[in-house]
Structures are given as C-alpha cells and as structure tokens.
Short mmCIF file of C-alpha atoms and ligand atoms in Angstrom, two decimals:
data_model
loop_
_atom_site.label_atom_id
_atom_site.label_comp_id
_atom_site.label_asym_id
_atom_site.label_seq_id
_atom_site.Cartn_x
_atom_site.Cartn_y
_atom_site.Cartn_z
CA VAL S 1 -24.15 33.60 12.53
CA VAL S 2 -25.42 31.18 15.08
CA THR S 3 -25.83 27.62 13.65
CA ALA S 4 -29.34 26.26 14.22
CA GLU S 5 -28.20 23.19 15.86
CA ALA S 6 -26.90 23.47 19.29
CA ALA S 7 -23.68 21.54 20.04
CA ASP S 8 -23.89 18.60 22.20
CA LEU S 9 -20.01 18.55 22.40
CA LEU S 10 -17.59 21.28 21.84
CA ILE S 11 -13.83 20.95 21.77
CA VAL S 12 -12.05 24.20 21.93
CA HIS S 13 -8.56 25.59 22.35
CA ALA S 14 -6.66 22.83 20.47
CA GLY S 15 -3.07 24.20 20.10
CA GLU S 16 -3.03 22.57 16.59
CA LEU S 17 -6.23 21.18 15.03
CA ALA S 18 -5.21 18.97 12.15
CA THR S 19 -8.23 18.95 10.11
CA LEU S 20 -7.04 17.24 6.98
CA ALA S 21 -9.52 19.20 5.14
CA ARG S 22 -10.64 18.75 1.62
CA GLY S 23 -10.95 15.09 2.18
CA GLY S 24 -12.74 14.16 -1.10
CA THR S 25 -9.54 12.88 -2.59
CA PRO S 26 -6.54 11.16 -1.10
CA ARG S 27 -3.70 13.57 -0.32
CA THR S 28 -0.62 13.24 -2.41
CA GLY S 29 2.61 15.28 -3.24
CA PRO S 30 2.54 18.55 -1.25
CA ALA S 31 -0.78 18.23 0.30
CA LEU S 32 0.51 15.10 1.87
CA SER S 33 2.70 17.07 4.30
CA ASP S 34 0.19 19.77 4.87
CA PRO S 35 -2.59 18.42 7.22
CA ASP S 36 -4.55 21.86 7.11
CA VAL S 37 -3.78 22.87 10.76
CA ILE S 38 -5.95 25.54 12.53
CA GLY S 39 -4.25 27.23 15.44
CA ASP S 40 -6.19 27.53 18.49
CA GLY S 41 -8.92 25.50 16.86
CA ALA S 42 -12.37 24.18 17.77
CA VAL S 43 -14.78 21.45 16.52
CA ALA S 44 -18.65 21.51 17.37
CA VAL S 45 -20.49 18.29 17.29
CA ALA S 46 -24.22 17.33 17.14
CA ALA S 47 -25.78 13.99 17.09
CA SER S 48 -22.59 12.09 16.46
CA ARG S 49 -21.67 14.33 13.49
CA ILE S 50 -19.06 17.36 13.23
CA THR S 51 -21.24 20.46 12.62
CA ALA S 52 -18.53 23.27 12.62
CA VAL S 53 -14.66 23.42 12.37
CA GLY S 54 -12.72 26.46 12.87
CA PRO S 55 -10.63 28.86 15.21
CA THR S 56 -11.94 28.95 18.81
CA ASP S 57 -13.14 32.32 18.92
CA THR S 58 -15.20 31.99 15.54
CA ILE S 59 -16.71 28.70 16.46
CA ARG S 60 -17.71 30.17 19.92
CA ARG S 61 -19.39 33.06 18.20
CA GLN S 62 -21.10 30.83 15.73
CA VAL S 63 -22.32 27.81 17.58
CA ALA S 64 -25.05 27.72 20.04
CA VAL S 65 -24.52 25.89 23.49
CA THR S 66 -27.03 24.81 25.89
CA PRO S 67 -26.53 23.70 29.63
CA ALA S 68 -26.30 20.12 28.00
CA THR S 69 -23.27 21.08 25.86
CA ARG S 70 -20.27 19.30 27.02
CA ILE S 71 -17.32 21.36 26.53
CA VAL S 72 -13.77 19.75 26.37
CA ASP S 73 -10.76 22.24 26.56
CA ALA S 74 -7.97 20.84 24.90
CA SER S 75 -5.75 23.26 26.50
CA GLY S 76 -3.23 23.64 23.75
CA ARG S 77 -2.99 19.90 22.91
CA LEU S 78 -3.08 18.52 19.51
CA VAL S 79 -6.36 17.35 18.15
CA THR S 80 -6.69 14.99 14.97
CA PRO S 81 -9.18 12.82 13.28
CA GLY S 82 -9.53 9.60 14.74
CA LEU S 83 -6.94 7.28 13.29
CA VAL S 84 -7.98 4.76 10.64
CA ASP S 85 -6.07 1.47 10.54
CA ALA S 86 -6.35 0.27 6.68
CA HIS S 87 -5.12 -3.25 7.14
CA THR S 88 -5.51 -5.54 9.98
CA HIS S 89 -6.02 -9.35 10.54
CA LEU S 90 -8.05 -8.59 13.58
CA LEU S 91 -9.57 -12.02 14.33
CA PHE S 92 -7.56 -15.04 15.16
CA ALA S 93 -6.79 -17.26 18.32
CA GLY S 94 -3.62 -17.92 20.05
CA HIS S 95 -0.19 -16.45 19.67
CA ARG S 96 3.04 -17.28 18.03
CA ALA S 97 5.54 -16.61 20.70
CA HIS S 98 7.38 -20.07 20.15
CA GLU S 99 7.78 -19.21 16.39
CA PHE S 100 8.90 -15.60 17.44
CA GLU S 101 11.72 -17.24 19.63
CA LEU S 102 12.68 -19.48 16.51
CA ARG S 103 12.97 -16.43 14.37
CA VAL S 104 15.02 -14.70 17.00
CA ARG S 105 17.40 -17.62 16.84
CA GLY S 106 17.41 -17.37 12.94
CA ALA S 107 14.53 -19.35 11.52
CA GLY S 108 12.95 -17.58 8.36
CA TYR S 109 9.36 -16.35 8.42
CA ALA S 110 8.85 -18.15 4.76
CA GLU S 111 10.56 -21.12 6.08
CA ILE S 112 8.33 -21.54 9.02
CA LEU S 113 5.30 -21.23 6.84
CA ALA S 114 6.62 -23.60 4.35
CA ALA S 115 7.00 -26.18 7.21
CA GLY S 116 3.45 -25.92 8.05
CA GLY S 117 3.68 -23.27 10.72
CA GLY S 118 3.33 -19.60 10.58
CA ILE S 119 -0.12 -18.64 9.15
CA LEU S 120 -0.99 -22.32 9.59
CA THR S 121 -0.29 -22.40 13.12
CA THR S 122 -2.70 -19.68 13.64
CA VAL S 123 -5.18 -21.45 11.34
CA ARG S 124 -5.52 -24.60 13.59
CA ALA S 125 -5.98 -22.30 16.68
CA THR S 126 -8.55 -20.36 15.06
CA ARG S 127 -10.47 -23.43 13.61
CA ASP S 128 -10.68 -24.42 17.20
CA ALA S 129 -12.47 -21.23 18.42
CA SER S 130 -16.10 -20.72 18.19
CA GLU S 131 -17.62 -17.50 16.67
CA ASP S 132 -18.47 -16.31 20.14
CA ASP S 133 -14.82 -16.86 21.32
CA LEU S 134 -13.53 -14.61 18.38
CA VAL S 135 -16.15 -12.05 19.33
CA GLU S 136 -14.68 -11.95 23.08
CA ILE S 137 -11.09 -11.77 21.61
CA GLY S 138 -12.05 -9.19 19.20
CA LYS S 139 -13.64 -6.93 21.82
CA ALA S 140 -10.38 -6.91 23.90
CA ARG S 141 -8.43 -6.07 20.87
CA LEU S 142 -10.69 -3.38 19.80
CA ASP S 143 -10.70 -1.91 23.25
CA ARG S 144 -7.02 -1.52 23.09
CA MET S 145 -6.98 -0.07 19.52
CA LEU S 146 -9.55 2.56 20.60
CA ALA S 147 -7.26 3.44 23.54
CA HIS S 148 -4.60 4.12 21.07
CA GLY S 149 -6.64 6.49 18.92
CA THR S 150 -7.83 4.14 16.40
CA THR S 151 -11.56 4.64 15.60
CA THR S 152 -11.84 2.81 12.18
CA ALA S 153 -10.23 -0.26 11.21
CA GLU S 154 -10.13 -2.83 8.28
CA ALA S 155 -10.55 -6.47 9.52
CA LYS S 156 -9.45 -9.42 7.44
CA SER S 157 -10.56 -12.98 7.59
CA GLY S 158 -7.67 -15.53 6.53
CA TYR S 159 -7.19 -17.79 9.41
CA GLY S 160 -10.07 -20.12 8.74
CA LEU S 161 -9.40 -21.35 5.32
CA THR S 162 -12.41 -23.44 4.95
CA PRO S 163 -15.78 -22.18 3.99
CA ALA S 164 -17.24 -22.49 7.59
CA ASP S 165 -14.36 -21.20 9.29
CA GLU S 166 -13.96 -18.03 7.17
CA LEU S 167 -17.70 -17.23 7.18
CA LYS S 168 -17.31 -17.73 11.01
CA ILE S 169 -14.38 -15.01 11.21
CA LEU S 170 -16.58 -12.56 9.03
CA ARG S 171 -19.63 -12.92 10.94
CA ALA S 172 -17.72 -12.26 14.09
CA VAL S 173 -16.44 -9.12 12.33
CA ALA S 174 -20.02 -8.05 11.62
CA ARG S 175 -20.99 -8.57 15.25
CA LEU S 176 -18.14 -6.55 16.58
CA ASP S 177 -18.90 -3.81 14.05
CA ARG S 178 -22.20 -3.53 15.70
CA ALA S 179 -21.20 -4.05 19.28
CA HIS S 180 -18.05 -2.03 19.55
CA PRO S 181 -17.62 1.70 19.02
CA VAL S 182 -14.73 1.06 16.58
CA ASP S 183 -16.10 0.80 12.99
CA LEU S 184 -14.89 -2.28 10.99
CA VAL S 185 -14.69 -2.76 7.31
CA PRO S 186 -14.51 -6.40 6.54
CA THR S 187 -12.34 -7.82 3.83
CA PHE S 188 -12.38 -11.64 2.79
CA LEU S 189 -8.97 -13.19 2.66
CA GLY S 190 -9.71 -16.80 1.87
CA ALA S 191 -6.48 -16.85 -0.04
CA HIS S 192 -4.16 -16.17 2.84
CA ALA S 193 -2.35 -19.60 2.53
CA VAL S 194 -3.15 -23.01 1.04
CA PRO S 195 -4.46 -24.90 3.89
CA ALA S 196 -2.68 -28.21 4.95
CA GLU S 197 -5.47 -30.55 3.69
CA HIS S 198 -5.13 -28.89 0.25
CA ARG S 199 -1.35 -28.93 -0.10
CA ALA S 200 -1.42 -31.83 -2.62
CA ASP S 201 -3.82 -29.81 -4.95
CA PRO S 202 -3.80 -26.09 -4.32
CA GLU S 203 -5.91 -25.81 -7.39
CA ALA S 204 -8.92 -27.32 -5.57
CA TYR S 205 -8.63 -24.83 -2.79
CA ILE S 206 -8.64 -22.15 -5.40
CA ARG S 207 -11.95 -23.39 -6.77
CA GLU S 208 -13.31 -23.58 -3.43
CA VAL S 209 -12.46 -20.02 -2.75
CA CYS S 210 -13.95 -18.91 -5.90
CA GLU S 211 -16.93 -20.98 -6.44
CA VAL S 212 -17.91 -21.62 -2.57
CA MET S 213 -16.50 -19.04 -0.28
CA LEU S 214 -16.69 -15.92 -2.39
CA PRO S 215 -20.37 -16.36 -3.61
CA ALA S 216 -21.28 -17.18 0.12
CA VAL S 217 -19.52 -14.05 1.37
CA ALA S 218 -21.15 -11.85 -1.34
CA ARG S 219 -24.54 -13.29 -0.57
CA GLU S 220 -24.29 -12.54 3.17
CA ARG S 221 -22.76 -9.37 2.44
CA LEU S 222 -19.97 -10.24 4.83
CA ALA S 223 -17.06 -8.52 3.14
CA VAL S 224 -16.59 -5.21 1.15
CA PHE S 225 -13.19 -6.12 0.05
CA CYS S 226 -11.27 -9.39 -1.20
CA ASP S 227 -7.53 -9.61 -0.66
CA VAL S 228 -4.90 -12.39 -1.69
CA PHE S 229 -1.54 -12.99 -0.16
CA CYS S 230 0.32 -13.03 -3.70
CA GLU S 231 3.83 -14.21 -2.97
CA HIS S 232 6.07 -17.16 -4.29
CA GLY S 233 5.34 -20.18 -2.62
CA VAL S 234 1.73 -18.78 -1.60
CA PHE S 235 -0.55 -17.68 -4.31
CA SER S 236 0.93 -16.67 -7.73
CA VAL S 237 0.20 -13.61 -9.78
CA GLU S 238 -2.03 -15.88 -12.10
CA GLN S 239 -3.90 -17.47 -9.14
CA ALA S 240 -4.35 -14.20 -7.40
CA GLN S 241 -5.71 -12.84 -10.73
CA ARG S 242 -8.23 -15.39 -11.01
CA ILE S 243 -9.53 -15.12 -7.46
CA LEU S 244 -9.69 -11.27 -7.67
CA THR S 245 -11.46 -11.38 -10.85
CA ALA S 246 -14.12 -13.44 -9.29
CA ALA S 247 -14.50 -11.21 -6.45
CA ALA S 248 -14.73 -8.23 -8.55
CA GLY S 249 -17.55 -9.95 -10.49
CA LEU S 250 -19.35 -10.25 -7.31
CA GLY S 251 -18.99 -6.61 -6.47
CA LEU S 252 -16.33 -6.74 -4.00
CA GLY S 253 -13.20 -4.25 -4.09
CA LEU S 254 -9.85 -5.37 -4.45
CA LYS S 255 -6.68 -5.34 -2.08
CA ILE S 256 -3.51 -7.46 -2.51
CA HIS S 257 -0.68 -8.38 -0.19
CA ALA S 258 1.96 -7.42 -2.90
CA ASP S 259 5.66 -7.86 -3.03
CA GLN S 260 6.19 -8.27 0.66
CA LEU S 261 9.02 -10.85 0.78
CA SER S 262 9.99 -10.80 -2.72
CA ALA S 263 9.40 -9.17 -6.19
CA SER S 264 6.52 -11.57 -6.99
CA GLY S 265 4.28 -9.36 -9.05
CA GLY S 266 1.61 -8.14 -6.86
CA ALA S 267 1.98 -4.49 -7.30
CA ARG S 268 1.81 -4.89 -11.06
CA LEU S 269 -1.25 -6.94 -10.72
CA ALA S 270 -2.92 -4.40 -8.43
CA ALA S 271 -2.47 -1.82 -11.21
CA ASP S 272 -3.56 -4.08 -14.03
CA LEU S 273 -6.77 -4.91 -12.00
CA GLY S 274 -7.38 -1.36 -10.59
CA ALA S 275 -7.16 -2.42 -7.04
CA LEU S 276 -8.04 0.08 -4.42
CA SER S 277 -4.73 -0.70 -2.64
CA ALA S 278 -1.47 -2.93 -2.72
CA ASP S 279 -0.04 -3.30 0.45
CA HIS S 280 3.32 -4.10 1.89
CA LEU S 281 5.53 -3.51 -1.25
CA GLU S 282 8.86 -4.04 0.15
CA HIS S 283 10.16 -5.52 -3.03
CA ALA S 284 7.96 -3.69 -5.62
CA PRO S 285 9.92 -2.86 -8.59
CA ASP S 286 9.89 0.93 -9.72
CA ASP S 287 8.03 0.08 -13.08
CA ALA S 288 5.15 -1.58 -10.93
CA LEU S 289 5.15 1.60 -8.85
CA ARG S 290 4.89 3.89 -11.68
CA ALA S 291 1.97 1.68 -13.19
CA MET S 292 0.22 1.94 -9.56
CA ALA S 293 0.72 5.65 -9.82
CA SER S 294 -1.06 5.97 -13.34
CA ARG S 295 -3.97 3.74 -12.04
CA GLY S 296 -4.38 5.67 -8.80
CA VAL S 297 -3.68 2.55 -6.75
CA THR S 298 -2.94 3.30 -2.91
CA ALA S 299 0.10 1.87 -1.33
CA GLY S 300 -0.64 0.43 2.02
CA LEU S 301 2.60 0.90 4.02
CA LEU S 302 3.08 -1.55 6.72
CA PRO S 303 6.26 -0.79 8.43
CA GLY S 304 5.30 -2.83 11.54
CA ALA S 305 5.71 -6.16 9.31
CA THR S 306 9.05 -5.14 8.03
CA PHE S 307 10.25 -4.36 11.61
CA PHE S 308 8.94 -7.32 13.24
CA LEU S 309 10.17 -9.71 10.47
CA PHE S 310 13.57 -8.19 11.02
CA GLN S 311 13.79 -7.21 7.31
CA PRO S 312 16.34 -4.59 6.29
CA ARG S 313 14.54 -3.46 3.34
CA TYR S 314 11.36 -1.16 3.89
CA ALA S 315 8.89 -0.13 1.11
CA ASP S 316 10.21 2.57 -0.66
CA ALA S 317 7.56 5.44 0.44
CA ARG S 318 9.83 8.24 -0.69
CA THR S 319 9.78 6.96 -4.37
CA MET S 320 6.04 6.36 -4.10
CA ILE S 321 5.31 9.86 -2.76
CA ALA S 322 7.41 11.21 -5.46
CA LEU S 323 5.58 9.48 -8.13
CA GLY S 324 2.19 10.85 -6.65
CA ILE S 325 1.06 7.67 -5.20
CA PRO S 326 -1.49 8.09 -2.40
CA VAL S 327 0.07 6.45 0.70
CA ALA S 328 -2.00 4.89 3.59
CA LEU S 329 -0.49 3.63 6.85
CA ALA S 330 -1.55 0.64 8.84
CA THR S 331 -0.69 -1.76 11.65
CA ASP S 332 -1.23 -5.00 9.71
CA PHE S 333 -2.01 -6.39 13.25
CA ASN S 334 -1.57 -10.09 12.92
CA PRO S 335 0.17 -12.73 15.28
CA GLY S 336 3.12 -13.39 12.96
CA SER S 337 4.58 -10.50 11.27
CA SER S 338 3.14 -7.40 13.24
CA PRO S 339 1.46 -8.18 16.63
CA THR S 340 0.94 -4.35 17.38
CA LEU S 341 -2.43 -2.67 17.71
CA SER S 342 -1.06 0.77 17.82
CA MET S 343 -1.21 3.08 14.85
CA GLN S 344 1.27 5.47 16.78
CA MET S 345 3.80 2.91 16.53
CA ALA S 346 3.19 2.38 12.83
CA ILE S 347 3.41 6.26 12.52
CA ALA S 348 6.80 6.35 14.53
CA LEU S 349 8.23 3.34 12.37
CA ALA S 350 6.97 5.07 9.06
CA CYS S 351 8.98 8.22 10.02
CA VAL S 352 12.24 6.55 11.36
CA ALA S 353 12.35 3.73 8.78
CA MET S 354 10.58 4.97 5.72
CA LYS S 355 11.40 8.69 6.16
CA LEU S 356 7.93 9.93 6.09
CA ARG S 357 7.65 13.31 7.61
CA PRO S 358 5.26 13.42 10.73
CA ALA S 359 2.62 15.25 8.81
CA GLU S 360 2.80 12.86 6.12
CA ALA S 361 2.57 9.96 8.25
CA LEU S 362 -0.68 11.59 9.87
CA SER S 363 -2.30 12.01 6.35
CA ALA S 364 -1.39 8.44 5.70
CA ALA S 365 -3.13 7.33 8.96
CA THR S 366 -6.28 9.14 8.58
CA ILE S 367 -7.71 10.61 5.20
CA ASN S 368 -5.49 8.25 3.08
CA ALA S 369 -6.26 5.28 5.24
CA ALA S 370 -10.16 6.06 4.91
CA HIS S 371 -9.80 6.44 1.37
CA ALA S 372 -7.97 3.19 1.16
CA ILE S 373 -10.96 1.22 2.73
CA GLY S 374 -13.62 3.08 1.12
CA ARG S 375 -14.57 5.30 4.05
CA ALA S 376 -13.48 8.74 3.28
CA GLY S 377 -17.00 10.11 3.04
CA GLU S 378 -17.40 9.33 6.64
CA VAL S 379 -14.15 9.58 8.49
CA GLY S 380 -10.57 10.60 8.30
CA SER S 381 -10.93 14.22 8.22
CA LEU S 382 -12.41 17.06 10.44
CA GLU S 383 -15.23 18.33 8.28
CA PRO S 384 -18.89 19.32 8.90
CA GLY S 385 -21.14 16.31 8.14
CA LYS S 386 -18.37 13.54 8.96
CA ARG S 387 -18.68 11.39 11.94
CA ALA S 388 -17.20 13.10 15.10
CA ASP S 389 -14.29 10.76 15.60
CA LEU S 390 -11.37 12.66 17.18
CA VAL S 391 -8.23 12.26 19.34
CA VAL S 392 -6.90 14.79 21.80
CA TRP S 393 -3.16 14.05 22.29
CA GLY S 394 -0.93 14.42 25.10
CA ILE S 395 1.40 16.74 22.90
CA GLY S 396 1.07 19.98 21.17
CA SER S 397 1.84 19.55 17.63
CA VAL S 398 1.79 17.21 14.70
CA ALA S 399 5.63 17.40 14.49
CA GLU S 400 5.62 15.57 17.70
CA LEU S 401 3.50 12.68 16.78
CA PRO S 402 6.43 10.20 16.19
CA LEU S 403 8.51 11.11 19.19
CA HIS S 404 7.22 8.85 21.90
CA PHE S 405 7.33 5.53 20.07
CA GLY S 406 6.02 2.69 22.16
CA THR S 407 4.15 5.06 24.51
CA ASN S 408 0.34 5.73 24.24
CA MET S 409 -0.07 9.59 23.91
CA ALA S 410 -3.91 9.40 23.25
CA ASP S 411 -5.51 11.43 26.11
CA ILE S 412 -9.13 11.84 24.95
CA VAL S 413 -10.69 9.47 22.21
CA ILE S 414 -14.09 10.63 20.87
CA LYS S 415 -15.99 8.20 18.69
CA SER S 416 -19.12 9.33 16.89
CA GLY S 417 -19.46 12.30 19.26
CA ARG S 418 -19.02 10.17 22.58
CA ILE S 419 -16.08 10.42 24.71
CA VAL S 420 -14.82 6.70 25.11
CA LEU S 421 -11.63 7.54 26.78
CA ASP S 422 -10.54 10.24 28.87
CA ARG S 423 -7.04 9.99 30.55
CA ILE S 424 -7.26 13.60 31.68
CA GLY S 425 -10.60 13.40 33.57
CA GLY S 426 -9.66 9.84 34.42
CA ARG S 427 -13.04 8.55 33.08
CA VAL S 428 -13.99 6.03 30.34
O1 LIG U 1 0.35 -9.21 6.27
N1 LIG U 1 1.72 -11.68 4.72
C1 LIG U 1 0.70 -12.39 4.97
N2 LIG U 1 0.02 -12.10 6.02
C2 LIG U 1 0.22 -11.27 7.26
C3 LIG U 1 1.01 -12.20 8.11
C4 LIG U 1 0.23 -13.34 8.71
C5 LIG U 1 0.78 -14.06 9.64
O2 LIG U 1 2.00 -14.36 9.71
O3 LIG U 1 -0.07 -14.75 10.48
C6 LIG U 1 1.13 -10.06 6.73
O4 LIG U 1 2.31 -9.92 6.98
FE1 LIG U 2 -1.49 -8.37 6.18
#
C-alpha cells in the first residue's frame, strides 16, 4: 500500500524509535516503563503532521517519496517525540545570582522570600520590563529550550502581581507562541506571592486576583490554566481553594504548586478540586497521594527545584507510580528554585534522585507531560495525525538518556515537520 500523500520529510533507520504509542491516556504502571520502541524505525511527515510510523523497510514500501522529499538517516540513533516541558515560569526579568550565593552561605529560600526577596526580587525586575522586553528575553530562552529538544512548554505568569503586569506577561507569552516554533500553553499564576504593597492585607490581593485579574485573563483568553503557590506563609489551602474555584468558574483548568516546602495541603486540595495536576509534592503525605490517584490527578515532578534548593527530600515518585498516579516531568524553569531550561537535566535528575527508570522518565517527559497541559491530542507521541515534533539524539537507546547529564545530546530537532536544529549537518 502506498499512502496517497507523498512525504515531505522521512526519518529512517532510528536504532530505537520510541513512539509512546496509544497516547490517548497518560501512561501509568507497566506502560510507563514501556515507551513502545520500534527497532530500525521510520517516521513519515507531510504538511507538518506525522503520516506513518513503523519499521524502516515497511515505511519505505508504504510511503511515496518525491525528489522534494527530505530524507534524514538517523543512522542507528534514538528518535523520540519532542520533549514537553509541563511546568515553567518562562517569562521574568533579571536573575538571582546574589540570592543564590546567600543560599550557598546558608540562607533559606523561604526566609529570603519572607524578607521581601526571592520571588519578590524577580517581581520588581519584571515590573520594570516592557512587554517587548519580555518577548525578546523569551525568544532567547525558547531558542535554548528548542536546542535541548523541548518543542512544547507550559508558561506561567506570576512575576507581575498587578493586573497590568500579569496581563503584560501573558500577552508576551501569546506573542511568543505565535512568533517562535516552540508551542506554549499559558497558565495564570497571579497567586504566586502576595506583593509587597498588599502585605498588610493579603485578602485585598486575593480579591483583586479573583475579581479583576481572573476575569480579564478569561476575557482575553490569555490562559488555559490557573495555578496557585499553596504553601505555609504564601497562600493557604483555603485561599488557594477560593482562587481556583473562581478560575474553574471561568473555564480555566487547575494546577497547584503543592507541598513543595512543607506538608501544606496542596495535594489533597488538588484531589478535592479535580485539578489536572499537582506539582512539586516533595512533602505530600501518602493519604493525599492516594486521593490524587483515585481522582486521576497528574503529579508534576520537578526534581530541578529540589536539587537547586539543596533539599534532601525529593518527591516520592516510586510511591506515586506504585499507586498508579500519572507522573509528568518538567524543568520548573524559574530564576530562584530551578534556573535550567534543559529537560535532559530533568530526566537525569529524575532517574538519579527519584529512581525513575530511563523509560519512565521519557514517558513522563513526553506523553504524560502533554496530558498534564491538555495537549496530548496534538503532541507527546509519534502517531499518525499528530504534529511532527521529533528529536534525533546523539545516543542509540532510551536507556542512555540520563547518562550524559549536563550535556546537550539533541542532534536534530524537528518542530511541526521543519528541521529547526541540525548538529549533524551543521545547519539550523
Ligand atoms: O516552582 N514555588 C514557587 N514558585 C517557583 C519558584 C519561583 C521563584 O523562586 O522565583 C517554584 O519553585
Ligand atoms: Fe513552579
């Protein structure tokens, strides 16, 4: 059988083609560690979509090629779906090198925030930046993400904390989504911290989030999700619940920064509200994890943040997996707790510090991450009809993915059928 549509791109001879097939539901249990690998695999692409996936000899017979067809010989390399970064704080200005050094010398992350630094340091810098500035900053970051194999990412606001500044960040995200190959899924995180000017009356800030910011975000369709930093000394469970309930009423999906620094009730709240994901979870109690399992709430694993905050306690991913919770992996890219743009680093940390198997980490970084941000219909697996987002790696197997931590092993990155990076051919 020859498919009617000639391929405009054909990737052949992948030593392992990790398809993450049957992507209709998140992978849990045994499926998590089986990424549906095809040996000597091939993928055909036409008009930015995948048209066929299978063994190279089969695809060669099935798929029509023309002189215009671009053929990429993966020469035995690993080929996977483009990575999906399910949790980032993409847009902010400045950096926190000074506070990093304070932390190296022994200062605590929560202590720095309580003293008006931390997130609030970045809020001051981000308020001073224009929407255009943020677009420029974002482009440079997205270029680096793409170079490391990330083709879709979630992007949160949360460093504006006034109606105008939160909308500025989300409008910049929308412009970047249109202007840059990396696809972005926007999340409103107005409840990231109580800004300094509302310190005396946090309730007034929460009212502003619920009554001014959320309706404006919904009206302009600037976010798909709403997130809250639920933590002792930041937003309580009760406050988070009010904000998220208002967001759900406006049609937004729900996410929570949950139980990151202490057992503060976020995972339980995520289960109660039926949130799509609860992220961090370093201190989530077992009963809250069981509640997440029964509601099908995805656990967003962010090992970069645990690592960079020098915390000994990583989220208990093995218990989550044993309970059947879908786990997704993300960088948590942000200037304070996890300034890495590399999903490869997140994969390595998840394996080393959370004891994920490499295949589990890959599932968590692709199809499960896509489910966690509502994009599994489009990306996260290599199946006919999906967007042709792929990475050809400088290694031969899924098992090797965590080995080269800190080293970019993405050789060719393909976004929507277009080769956007090619280290082998030397072209971009
Ligand atoms: O996911 N925990 C809250 N938010 C971020 C850190 C933000 C920052 O420090 O700027 C996180 O870890
Ligand atoms: Fe975060």
